[in-house]
C-alpha cells in the first residue's frame, strides 16, 4: 500500500494523510460494490491494504457513499477533502496500480461491476 500512497502523493500532489484516506475510502467502496474475490485479490496483492480496508470499514458508517456507482465513491472522496481533479487523478492511478498488480482481467471485473467507473480507465 505504501507504493500506491507514494504514487498518489506524487501524481496528485496530496500529502500522505490525504492519500492514505483516499486509498481507504476507495477500498471500502470497492469492498461494498465490486466482486468480493476480485477485491480480495487486489487487497492481498498490496501489502498493508488489508489493514487499511479494515480500518476504513471501522471508520465508515456507510453514509459517506451516497449516490450510485462511481458517483458514490466520488462523494465519499470529496467528503474526505479531495477536489474533483484530485479524485480523477487518484482513481486513475489506483486503477493503473491495480492493472499492474493484479492484471487486466481482475481490474476489468472490478471496473465493470461499478457503473461509471469505466470513465476513469
Tab-separated table of N, CA and C in Angstrom:
chain	number	residue	atom	x	y	z
A	1	UNK	N	0.811	-1.184	0.000
A	1	UNK	CA	0.000	0.000	0.000
A	1	UNK	C	0.864	1.261	0.000
A	2	UNK	N	2.030	1.165	0.620
A	2	UNK	CA	2.941	2.313	0.632
A	2	UNK	C	3.292	2.744	-0.780
A	3	UNK	N	3.483	1.776	-1.663
A	3	UNK	CA	3.808	2.098	-3.050
A	3	UNK	C	2.685	2.919	-3.687
A	4	UNK	N	1.447	2.517	-3.454
A	4	UNK	CA	0.303	3.244	-4.006
A	4	UNK	C	0.181	4.625	-3.370
A	5	UNK	N	0.338	4.715	-2.083
A	5	UNK	CA	0.254	6.012	-1.400
A	5	UNK	C	1.331	6.950	-1.938
A	6	UNK	N	2.544	6.446	-2.095
A	6	UNK	CA	3.623	7.274	-2.661
A	6	UNK	C	3.284	7.721	-4.077
A	7	UNK	N	2.705	6.833	-4.835
A	7	UNK	CA	2.303	7.154	-6.210
A	7	UNK	C	1.256	8.264	-6.222
A	8	UNK	N	0.310	8.197	-5.303
A	8	UNK	CA	-0.741	9.219	-5.230
A	8	UNK	C	-0.204	10.564	-4.765
A	9	UNK	N	0.725	10.541	-3.827
A	9	UNK	CA	1.283	11.817	-3.374
A	9	UNK	C	2.028	12.500	-4.515
A	10	UNK	N	2.718	11.712	-5.324
A	10	UNK	CA	3.463	12.276	-6.451
A	10	UNK	C	2.535	12.735	-7.577
A	11	UNK	N	1.575	11.895	-7.941
A	11	UNK	CA	0.720	12.194	-9.098
A	11	UNK	C	-0.293	13.294	-8.819
A	12	UNK	N	-0.870	13.272	-7.634
A	12	UNK	CA	-1.944	14.224	-7.328
A	12	UNK	C	-1.487	15.362	-6.428
A	13	UNK	N	-0.261	15.280	-5.938
A	13	UNK	CA	0.237	16.328	-5.058
A	13	UNK	C	-0.424	16.307	-3.685
A	14	UNK	N	-0.887	15.137	-3.275
A	14	UNK	CA	-1.548	15.009	-1.973
A	14	UNK	C	-0.516	14.797	-0.878
A	15	UNK	N	-0.855	15.245	0.331
A	15	UNK	CA	0.014	14.871	1.443
A	15	UNK	C	-0.295	13.414	1.795
A	16	UNK	N	0.595	12.812	2.547
A	16	UNK	CA	0.484	11.378	2.834
A	16	UNK	C	-0.835	11.024	3.521
A	17	UNK	N	-1.267	11.815	4.475
A	17	UNK	CA	-2.500	11.516	5.204
A	17	UNK	C	-3.712	11.519	4.273
A	18	UNK	N	-3.757	12.472	3.369
A	18	UNK	CA	-4.879	12.551	2.433
A	18	UNK	C	-4.840	11.391	1.446
A	19	UNK	N	-3.644	11.022	1.012
A	19	UNK	CA	-3.513	9.886	0.087
A	19	UNK	C	-3.935	8.586	0.772
A	20	UNK	N	-3.542	8.404	2.016
A	20	UNK	CA	-3.954	7.209	2.754
A	20	UNK	C	-5.467	7.185	2.951
A	21	UNK	N	-6.051	8.334	3.259
A	21	UNK	CA	-7.508	8.409	3.413
A	21	UNK	C	-8.209	8.070	2.105
A	22	UNK	N	-7.652	8.523	0.999
A	22	UNK	CA	-8.244	8.228	-0.305
A	22	UNK	C	-8.210	6.735	-0.599
A	23	UNK	N	-7.085	6.092	-0.316
A	23	UNK	CA	-6.976	4.654	-0.558
A	23	UNK	C	-7.977	3.892	0.316
A	24	UNK	N	-8.060	4.237	1.583
A	24	UNK	CA	-9.018	3.568	2.469
A	24	UNK	C	-10.438	3.747	1.960
A	25	UNK	N	-10.768	4.962	1.561
A	25	UNK	CA	-12.108	5.253	1.066
A	25	UNK	C	-12.439	4.409	-0.162
A	26	UNK	N	-11.502	4.337	-1.093
A	26	UNK	CA	-11.728	3.564	-2.319
A	26	UNK	C	-11.820	2.076	-2.008
A	27	UNK	N	-10.951	1.580	-1.137
A	27	UNK	CA	-11.001	0.152	-0.795
A	27	UNK	C	-12.323	-0.223	-0.143
A	28	UNK	N	-12.812	0.612	0.757
A	28	UNK	CA	-14.102	0.332	1.401
A	28	UNK	C	-15.215	0.364	0.365
A	29	UNK	N	-15.167	1.337	-0.521
A	29	UNK	CA	-16.176	1.418	-1.576
A	29	UNK	C	-16.145	0.161	-2.443
A	30	UNK	N	-14.970	-0.226	-2.910
A	30	UNK	CA	-14.858	-1.417	-3.755
A	30	UNK	C	-15.294	-2.667	-2.996
A	31	UNK	N	-14.985	-2.723	-1.720
A	31	UNK	CA	-15.390	-3.852	-0.895
A	31	UNK	C	-16.915	-4.002	-0.874
A	32	UNK	N	-17.616	-2.883	-0.952
A	32	UNK	CA	-19.083	-2.902	-0.940
A	32	UNK	C	-19.674	-3.140	-2.328
A	33	UNK	N	-18.983	-2.684	-3.386
A	33	UNK	CA	-19.581	-2.627	-4.709
A	33	UNK	C	-19.037	-3.630	-5.726
A	34	UNK	N	-17.814	-4.044	-5.572
A	34	UNK	CA	-17.170	-4.889	-6.587
A	34	UNK	C	-17.191	-6.358	-6.146
A	35	UNK	N	-16.925	-7.266	-7.083
A	35	UNK	CA	-16.899	-8.693	-6.732
A	35	UNK	C	-15.888	-8.968	-5.611
A	36	UNK	N	-16.340	-9.671	-4.589
A	36	UNK	CA	-15.522	-9.910	-3.400
A	36	UNK	C	-14.201	-10.581	-3.724
A	37	UNK	N	-14.210	-11.559	-4.640
A	37	UNK	CA	-12.960	-12.261	-4.944
A	37	UNK	C	-11.961	-11.356	-5.659
A	38	UNK	N	-12.441	-10.465	-6.494
A	38	UNK	CA	-11.555	-9.535	-7.200
A	38	UNK	C	-10.953	-8.519	-6.223
A	39	UNK	N	-11.779	-8.017	-5.319
A	39	UNK	CA	-11.285	-7.053	-4.327
A	39	UNK	C	-10.285	-7.738	-3.400
A	40	UNK	N	-10.576	-8.961	-2.997
A	40	UNK	CA	-9.645	-9.701	-2.141
A	40	UNK	C	-8.312	-9.896	-2.844
A	41	UNK	N	-8.346	-10.226	-4.122
A	41	UNK	CA	-7.106	-10.400	-4.879
A	41	UNK	C	-6.296	-9.107	-4.891
A	42	UNK	N	-6.978	-7.983	-5.097
A	42	UNK	CA	-6.299	-6.689	-5.102
A	42	UNK	C	-5.723	-6.368	-3.732
A	43	UNK	N	-6.522	-6.534	-2.704
A	43	UNK	CA	-6.076	-6.237	-1.341
A	43	UNK	C	-4.901	-7.138	-0.955
A	44	UNK	N	-4.994	-8.423	-1.292
A	44	UNK	CA	-3.915	-9.359	-0.962
A	44	UNK	C	-2.612	-9.018	-1.683
A	45	UNK	N	-2.713	-8.381	-2.843
A	45	UNK	CA	-1.528	-8.047	-3.637
A	45	UNK	C	-0.852	-6.756	-3.176
A	46	UNK	N	-1.485	-6.027	-2.276
A	46	UNK	CA	-0.921	-4.758	-1.793
A	46	UNK	C	-0.622	-4.878	-0.304
A	47	UNK	N	0.631	-5.074	0.070
A	47	UNK	CA	0.968	-5.180	1.491
A	47	UNK	C	0.419	-3.992	2.278
A	48	UNK	N	-0.289	-4.299	3.346
A	48	UNK	CA	-0.859	-3.264	4.204
A	48	UNK	C	-2.277	-2.860	3.839
A	49	UNK	N	-2.752	-3.270	2.669
A	49	UNK	CA	-4.094	-2.874	2.241
A	49	UNK	C	-5.174	-3.532	3.090
A	50	UNK	N	-4.914	-4.740	3.574
A	50	UNK	CA	-5.903	-5.413	4.412
A	50	UNK	C	-6.158	-4.627	5.691
A	51	UNK	N	-5.105	-4.096	6.282
A	51	UNK	CA	-5.250	-3.281	7.497
A	51	UNK	C	-5.970	-1.970	7.187
A	52	UNK	N	-5.633	-1.371	6.049
A	52	UNK	CA	-6.288	-0.125	5.648
A	52	UNK	C	-7.772	-0.350	5.406
A	53	UNK	N	-8.110	-1.458	4.753
A	53	UNK	CA	-9.515	-1.770	4.495
A	53	UNK	C	-10.258	-1.982	5.803
A	54	UNK	N	-9.679	-2.722	6.710
A	54	UNK	CA	-10.327	-2.971	7.999
A	54	UNK	C	-10.524	-1.672	8.772
A	55	UNK	N	-9.513	-0.826	8.772
A	55	UNK	CA	-9.625	0.468	9.447
A	55	UNK	C	-10.691	1.325	8.774
A	56	UNK	N	-10.708	1.336	7.450
A	56	UNK	CA	-11.713	2.094	6.716
A	56	UNK	C	-13.125	1.620	7.011
A	57	UNK	N	-13.302	0.308	7.124
A	57	UNK	CA	-14.628	-0.239	7.483
A	57	UNK	C	-15.074	0.271	8.843
A	58	UNK	N	-14.139	0.323	9.793
A	58	UNK	CA	-14.469	0.783	11.145
A	58	UNK	C	-14.814	2.270	11.154
A	59	UNK	N	-14.148	3.040	10.311
A	59	UNK	CA	-14.350	4.483	10.286
A	59	UNK	C	-15.587	4.895	9.501
A	60	UNK	N	-16.055	4.042	8.606
A	60	UNK	CA	-17.182	4.392	7.737
A	60	UNK	C	-18.472	3.797	8.273
A	61	UNK	N	-19.493	4.630	8.309
A	61	UNK	CA	-20.812	4.111	8.682
A	61	UNK	C	-21.683	3.893	7.448
A	62	UNK	N	-21.091	4.072	6.271
A	62	UNK	CA	-21.816	3.873	5.024
A	62	UNK	C	-22.467	5.126	4.493
A	63	UNK	N	-22.630	6.138	5.327
A	63	UNK	CA	-23.312	7.354	4.873
A	63	UNK	C	-22.421	8.177	3.937
A	64	UNK	N	-21.125	7.874	3.913
A	64	UNK	CA	-20.215	8.584	3.014
A	64	UNK	C	-20.477	8.240	1.557
A	65	UNK	N	-21.120	7.109	1.310
A	65	UNK	CA	-21.283	6.590	-0.042
A	65	UNK	C	-22.686	6.847	-0.564
A	66	UNK	N	-23.064	8.104	-0.589
A	66	UNK	CA	-24.378	8.467	-1.091
A	66	UNK	C	-24.300	8.643	-2.590
A	67	UNK	N	-25.274	8.113	-3.276
A	67	UNK	CA	-25.273	8.173	-4.725
A	67	UNK	C	-25.242	6.779	-5.294
A	68	UNK	N	-24.909	6.685	-6.561
A	68	UNK	CA	-24.948	5.410	-7.251
A	68	UNK	C	-23.647	5.205	-8.005
A	69	UNK	N	-23.111	4.002	-7.942
A	69	UNK	CA	-21.920	3.677	-8.707
A	69	UNK	C	-20.737	4.547	-8.335
A	70	UNK	N	-19.984	4.936	-9.343
A	70	UNK	CA	-18.773	5.715	-9.122
A	70	UNK	C	-19.069	7.063	-8.470
A	71	UNK	N	-20.272	7.577	-8.674
A	71	UNK	CA	-20.622	8.858	-8.042
A	71	UNK	C	-20.628	8.738	-6.519
A	72	UNK	N	-20.985	7.585	-5.996
A	72	UNK	CA	-20.948	7.383	-4.545
A	72	UNK	C	-19.510	7.495	-4.037
A	73	UNK	N	-18.585	6.887	-4.758
A	73	UNK	CA	-17.173	6.983	-4.369
A	73	UNK	C	-16.677	8.420	-4.504
A	74	UNK	N	-17.105	9.091	-5.574
A	74	UNK	CA	-16.730	10.492	-5.781
A	74	UNK	C	-17.162	11.340	-4.575
A	75	UNK	N	-18.392	11.167	-4.147
A	75	UNK	CA	-18.892	11.934	-2.997
A	75	UNK	C	-18.104	11.605	-1.728
A	76	UNK	N	-17.772	10.328	-1.531
A	76	UNK	CA	-17.004	9.944	-0.349
A	76	UNK	C	-15.601	10.556	-0.384
A	77	UNK	N	-14.994	10.580	-1.560
A	77	UNK	CA	-13.649	11.148	-1.674
A	77	UNK	C	-13.656	12.663	-1.499
A	78	UNK	N	-14.660	13.333	-2.026
A	78	UNK	CA	-14.725	14.778	-1.806
A	78	UNK	C	-15.031	15.082	-0.342
A	79	UNK	N	-15.809	14.220	0.302
A	79	UNK	CA	-16.066	14.393	1.731
A	79	UNK	C	-14.782	14.196	2.544
A	80	UNK	N	-13.864	13.408	1.999
A	80	UNK	CA	-12.569	13.189	2.661
A	80	UNK	C	-11.587	14.325	2.387
A	81	UNK	N	-12.016	15.323	1.596
A	81	UNK	CA	-11.198	16.507	1.388
A	81	UNK	C	-10.508	16.606	0.037
A	82	UNK	N	-10.799	15.698	-0.893
A	82	UNK	CA	-10.186	15.771	-2.220
A	82	UNK	C	-11.010	16.659	-3.136
A	83	UNK	N	-10.329	17.363	-4.017
A	83	UNK	CA	-11.019	18.156	-5.028
A	83	UNK	C	-11.447	17.221	-6.157
A	84	UNK	N	-12.284	17.708	-7.051
A	84	UNK	CA	-12.715	16.915	-8.197
A	84	UNK	C	-11.548	16.445	-9.040
A	85	UNK	N	-10.588	17.308	-9.273
A	85	UNK	CA	-9.405	16.942	-10.041
A	85	UNK	C	-8.564	15.891	-9.335
A	86	UNK	N	-8.434	16.022	-8.027
A	86	UNK	CA	-7.678	15.031	-7.258
A	86	UNK	C	-8.369	13.674	-7.287
A	87	UNK	N	-9.701	13.672	-7.237
A	87	UNK	CA	-10.453	12.409	-7.302
A	87	UNK	C	-10.152	11.701	-8.615
A	88	UNK	N	-10.148	12.442	-9.712
A	88	UNK	CA	-9.867	11.841	-11.013
A	88	UNK	C	-8.465	11.248	-11.061
A	89	UNK	N	-7.489	11.986	-10.586
A	89	UNK	CA	-6.102	11.511	-10.599
A	89	UNK	C	-5.955	10.284	-9.712
A	90	UNK	N	-6.502	10.352	-8.503
A	90	UNK	CA	-6.404	9.235	-7.562
A	90	UNK	C	-7.047	7.981	-8.141
A	91	UNK	N	-8.226	8.127	-8.714
A	91	UNK	CA	-8.919	6.970	-9.276
A	91	UNK	C	-8.147	6.367	-10.436
A	92	UNK	N	-7.668	7.203	-11.338
A	92	UNK	CA	-6.881	6.696	-12.476
A	92	UNK	C	-5.608	6.004	-12.005
A	93	UNK	N	-4.934	6.585	-11.043
A	93	UNK	CA	-3.696	5.990	-10.538
A	93	UNK	C	-3.964	4.680	-9.808
A	94	UNK	N	-5.040	4.629	-9.027
A	94	UNK	CA	-5.368	3.389	-8.330
A	94	UNK	C	-5.698	2.285	-9.324
A	95	UNK	N	-6.437	2.603	-10.370
A	95	UNK	CA	-6.774	1.592	-11.375
A	95	UNK	C	-5.536	1.166	-12.166
A	96	UNK	N	-4.646	2.098	-12.449
A	96	UNK	CA	-3.390	1.741	-13.129
A	96	UNK	C	-2.561	0.820	-12.230
A	97	UNK	N	-2.523	1.144	-10.953
A	97	UNK	CA	-1.794	0.299	-9.998
A	97	UNK	C	-2.438	-1.083	-9.925
A	98	UNK	N	-3.745	-1.127	-9.948
A	98	UNK	CA	-4.451	-2.407	-9.933
A	98	UNK	C	-4.087	-3.244	-11.154
A	99	UNK	N	-4.086	-2.623	-12.325
A	99	UNK	CA	-3.724	-3.357	-13.554
A	99	UNK	C	-2.305	-3.911	-13.459
A	100	UNK	N	-1.400	-3.116	-12.910
A	100	UNK	CA	-0.010	-3.545	-12.774
A	100	UNK	C	0.146	-4.647	-11.728
A	101	UNK	N	-0.700	-4.622	-10.718
A	101	UNK	CA	-0.569	-5.535	-9.590
A	101	UNK	C	-1.314	-6.852	-9.794
A	102	UNK	N	-2.580	-6.765	-10.222
A	102	UNK	CA	-3.398	-7.984	-10.352
A	102	UNK	C	-3.814	-8.264	-11.784
A	103	UNK	N	-3.467	-7.388	-12.704
A	103	UNK	CA	-3.719	-7.633	-14.105
A	103	UNK	C	-5.013	-7.033	-14.634
A	104	UNK	N	-5.129	-7.110	-15.951
A	104	UNK	CA	-6.276	-6.527	-16.664
A	104	UNK	C	-7.589	-7.223	-16.327
A	105	UNK	N	-7.553	-8.563	-16.244
A	105	UNK	CA	-8.798	-9.302	-16.033
A	105	UNK	C	-9.461	-8.939	-14.700
A	106	UNK	N	-8.704	-8.998	-13.629
A	106	UNK	CA	-9.264	-8.685	-12.309
A	106	UNK	C	-9.678	-7.219	-12.233
A	107	UNK	N	-8.829	-6.338	-12.742
A	107	UNK	CA	-9.177	-4.913	-12.734
A	107	UNK	C	-10.427	-4.675	-13.569
A	108	UNK	N	-10.525	-5.341	-14.704
A	108	UNK	CA	-11.706	-5.219	-15.551
A	108	UNK	C	-12.973	-5.683	-14.861
A	109	UNK	N	-12.864	-6.735	-14.073
A	109	UNK	CA	-14.036	-7.207	-13.316
A	109	UNK	C	-14.465	-6.170	-12.284
A	110	UNK	N	-13.492	-5.544	-11.647
A	110	UNK	CA	-13.808	-4.509	-10.652
A	110	UNK	C	-14.465	-3.321	-11.347
A	111	UNK	N	-13.842	-2.836	-12.407
A	111	UNK	CA	-14.352	-1.672	-13.123
A	111	UNK	C	-15.736	-1.964	-13.709
A	112	UNK	N	-15.900	-3.136	-14.285
A	112	UNK	CA	-17.165	-3.490	-14.908
A	112	UNK	C	-18.320	-3.638	-13.942
A	113	UNK	N	-18.023	-3.819	-12.676
A	113	UNK	CA	-19.083	-4.016	-11.688
A	113	UNK	C	-19.597	-2.708	-11.085
A	114	UNK	N	-18.904	-1.606	-11.346
A	114	UNK	CA	-19.269	-0.317	-10.753
A	114	UNK	C	-19.675	0.650	-11.859
A	115	UNK	N	-20.960	0.947	-11.964
A	115	UNK	CA	-21.408	1.882	-13.009
A	115	UNK	C	-20.668	3.216	-12.937
A	116	UNK	N	-20.142	3.636	-14.077
A	116	UNK	CA	-19.460	4.923	-14.168
A	116	UNK	C	-17.956	4.852	-13.946
A	117	UNK	N	-17.468	3.753	-13.406
A	117	UNK	CA	-16.046	3.659	-13.106
A	117	UNK	C	-15.200	3.539	-14.374
A	118	UNK	N	-15.787	3.017	-15.436
A	118	UNK	CA	-15.035	2.863	-16.689
A	118	UNK	C	-14.567	4.200	-17.251
A	119	UNK	N	-15.178	5.285	-16.820
A	119	UNK	CA	-14.766	6.620	-17.278
A	119	UNK	C	-13.369	6.963	-16.784
A	120	UNK	N	-12.884	6.269	-15.768
A	120	UNK	CA	-11.570	6.561	-15.192
A	120	UNK	C	-10.474	5.652	-15.730
A	121	UNK	N	-10.825	4.715	-16.604
A	121	UNK	CA	-9.824	3.771	-17.122
A	121	UNK	C	-9.080	4.395	-18.279
